[in-house]
């Protein structure tokens, strides 16, 4: 069991849908992250929030919109995604190091 | 741009054998991480190496860091089937080392 909880575990959506991924941590960590991982590839950083402020955006398309409502919660809003966006989306948190990862949301775009 | 190269990418071992996975990186960093990922699962932190000459051991795994050579190794001693997984090294960069750049990963299969 991980201390970073992600919901849902699986998500299937059409290209015109709007959905959101949710991530929670109750370890008091100051930084939270979104990664994208394609099959048999390493995770790729998408966004970093530090003290609830967006500190890194790795030139992610605007169809992905992150939100950090409070220090324990991180959302990723999805809209008009493309088939190539199908992947495992991992959330992580850290105080200093290392980053602790959630189990991920497996996203499929029809 | 920071580049992280791991080799080998695929490793098939017999139980009881020893082997080493190598991780080279292109720019200065003071934090090197090793993670394990089982199929369909999340990433589990194995080691954090913070300084030149750092060595850490947990069970049959031992990790080391040479910052001058920009090289980390993950040594596997007397492999067992339970070690079968993908192993990633990752290098921290940026302010507070928030950004992790991962190597491509090494898929380790330990055969009976």
XYZ file of C-alpha atoms in Angstrom:
222
model
C 0.000 0.000 0.000
C 1.254 3.444 -0.898
C 0.737 6.619 1.137
C -0.163 8.550 -1.992
C -3.698 7.678 -3.048
C -4.876 8.106 -6.614
C -8.407 7.800 -7.961
C -9.753 6.400 -10.140
C -7.460 3.423 -10.796
C -8.776 3.061 -14.334
C -10.472 5.570 -16.613
C -11.822 5.221 -20.133
C -12.949 8.381 -21.842
C -13.845 9.670 -25.266
C -11.980 12.487 -26.923
C -14.767 14.957 -26.210
C -15.165 14.112 -22.516
C -14.032 16.077 -19.504
C -12.735 14.123 -16.547
C -10.440 14.622 -13.580
C -7.773 12.570 -11.844
C -7.343 12.947 -8.111
C -4.331 12.509 -5.852
C -4.159 12.754 -2.050
C -1.319 12.561 0.424
C -1.459 13.049 4.178
C 2.257 12.984 4.913
C 2.567 16.760 5.064
C 4.764 16.810 1.979
C 5.380 20.242 0.447
C 5.719 19.161 -3.168
C 3.389 17.172 -5.391
C 3.937 15.932 -8.939
C 2.191 14.557 -11.988
C 4.031 12.114 -14.269
C 2.976 10.364 -17.451
C 4.268 6.869 -18.159
C 3.782 5.038 -21.437
C 4.181 1.278 -21.552
C 7.776 0.068 -21.192
C 9.003 3.675 -20.855
C 10.234 5.710 -17.885
C 7.969 8.245 -16.192
C 8.004 11.737 -17.702
C 7.477 14.732 -15.482
C 4.446 16.877 -16.340
C 3.900 19.290 -13.445
C 5.347 20.138 -10.042
C 3.544 22.003 -7.278
C 5.541 23.403 -4.403
C 3.657 24.815 -1.414
C 0.470 24.672 -3.518
C 1.951 26.810 -6.299
C 2.805 25.548 -9.767
C 6.586 25.593 -10.011
C 7.296 23.427 -13.053
C 5.244 22.880 -16.202
C 7.115 20.724 -18.669
C 5.432 22.296 -21.706
C 2.398 20.087 -21.285
C -0.491 20.659 -23.745
C -3.310 22.780 -22.374
C -5.746 19.866 -22.576
C -4.113 18.849 -19.271
C -4.878 21.315 -16.476
C -3.460 20.789 -12.992
C -4.963 22.135 -9.811
C -3.768 22.080 -6.208
C -6.698 23.071 -3.966
C -4.749 22.466 -0.749
C -1.527 20.968 0.515
C -2.909 17.423 0.533
C -4.750 17.316 -2.761
C -3.700 17.461 -6.391
C -6.035 17.209 -9.367
C -5.419 16.802 -13.077
C -8.299 17.997 -15.243
C -8.564 16.390 -18.658
C -10.365 17.764 -21.695
C -10.341 16.893 -25.382
C -7.599 14.316 -25.014
C -6.045 12.470 -27.925
C -5.486 8.704 -28.298
C -1.758 9.230 -27.716
C -2.582 10.494 -24.236
C -3.459 6.954 -23.198
C -0.947 6.100 -20.468
C -0.422 5.513 -16.762
C -0.610 8.804 -14.861
C 1.377 8.788 -11.676
C 1.153 11.228 -8.810
C 4.023 11.666 -6.370
C 4.807 13.728 -3.306
C 7.940 14.653 -1.407
C 9.148 16.685 1.516
C 12.756 16.711 0.412
C 13.524 13.287 -1.057
C 12.743 10.755 -2.293
C 9.513 11.191 -4.196
C 6.789 8.776 -3.085
C 4.583 7.539 -5.884
C 0.943 6.554 -5.949
C -0.343 3.472 -7.759
C -1.399 5.536 -10.745
C -4.464 5.945 -12.932
C -4.497 3.943 -16.127
C -6.129 6.169 -18.729
C -7.477 4.973 -22.050
C -8.736 7.383 -24.692
C -11.192 6.006 -27.204
C 19.803 19.118 -21.160
C 20.333 16.389 -18.598
C 20.608 12.919 -20.071
C 20.514 9.696 -18.083
C 21.683 6.472 -19.674
C 21.148 3.061 -18.168
C 22.593 -0.209 -19.294
C 21.815 -2.870 -19.901
C 18.179 -2.273 -20.817
C 17.392 -5.969 -20.567
C 19.023 -8.410 -18.185
C 18.235 -12.087 -17.859
C 19.990 -13.768 -14.968
C 20.073 -17.116 -13.296
C 19.283 -17.357 -9.633
C 22.387 -17.157 -7.504
C 24.384 -15.065 -9.985
C 25.742 -11.548 -9.528
C 25.359 -8.630 -11.900
C 25.628 -4.837 -12.088
C 23.377 -2.219 -13.673
C 25.042 1.032 -14.706
C 23.640 4.547 -14.745
C 25.520 7.421 -16.389
C 24.335 11.007 -16.363
C 25.466 14.021 -18.294
C 25.501 16.998 -15.910
C 26.409 17.633 -12.309
C 23.896 16.495 -9.742
C 24.085 15.693 -6.063
C 21.154 13.324 -5.902
C 20.811 9.974 -7.572
C 17.818 7.729 -7.007
C 17.081 4.099 -7.701
C 13.485 2.920 -8.060
C 11.904 -0.459 -8.640
C 8.710 -0.994 -10.645
C 6.804 -4.271 -10.841
C 4.535 -4.793 -13.873
C 1.386 -2.690 -13.609
C 2.522 -1.262 -10.295
C 3.855 1.991 -8.970
C 7.476 2.979 -8.371
C 9.099 1.954 -5.111
C 12.036 3.983 -3.832
C 15.088 1.789 -3.212
C 17.995 4.135 -2.598
C 18.852 7.825 -2.469
C 22.538 8.616 -2.987
C 23.575 12.089 -1.931
C 27.314 12.387 -2.142
C 30.391 11.163 -3.923
C 31.383 7.735 -2.720
C 27.987 7.028 -1.171
C 27.203 3.342 -0.852
C 23.917 1.902 0.357
C 22.851 -1.702 0.745
C 19.496 -3.349 1.275
C 19.349 -7.116 1.137
C 20.800 -8.360 -2.134
C 21.003 -4.872 -3.667
C 23.843 -2.412 -3.259
C 23.996 1.032 -4.869
C 26.980 3.344 -5.204
C 27.654 6.812 -6.576
C 30.730 8.350 -8.196
C 29.875 11.995 -8.875
C 33.199 12.683 -10.577
C 32.560 9.984 -13.141
C 28.812 10.797 -13.120
C 28.159 7.113 -12.618
C 25.990 5.082 -10.298
C 25.843 1.311 -10.082
C 23.238 -1.077 -8.736
C 24.840 -4.386 -7.855
C 22.769 -7.507 -7.459
C 24.210 -10.286 -5.336
C 22.993 -13.889 -5.547
C 19.858 -12.995 -7.469
C 16.506 -14.514 -6.542
C 13.301 -14.646 -8.580
C 11.635 -11.997 -6.381
C 14.075 -9.412 -7.713
C 12.510 -9.638 -11.178
C 11.261 -6.124 -11.989
C 12.205 -2.976 -13.891
C 14.828 -0.842 -12.177
C 15.112 2.863 -12.921
C 17.801 5.297 -11.947
C 16.815 8.956 -11.763
C 18.826 12.128 -11.357
C 17.578 15.188 -9.489
C 18.006 18.646 -10.973
C 16.641 22.137 -10.671
C 16.038 24.107 -7.534
C 15.416 21.773 -4.598
C 16.007 18.890 -7.017
C 12.318 18.716 -7.765
C 12.820 17.539 -11.297
C 13.684 13.886 -11.756
C 15.060 12.696 -15.064
C 14.783 8.941 -15.393
C 16.905 6.478 -17.283
C 15.111 4.145 -19.680
C 15.026 1.397 -17.091
C 16.505 -2.086 -16.871
C 14.086 -4.995 -17.169
C 15.537 -7.673 -14.923
C 14.360 -11.254 -15.216
C 15.732 -13.788 -12.755
C 15.289 -17.361 -13.919
C 15.306 -20.426 -11.639
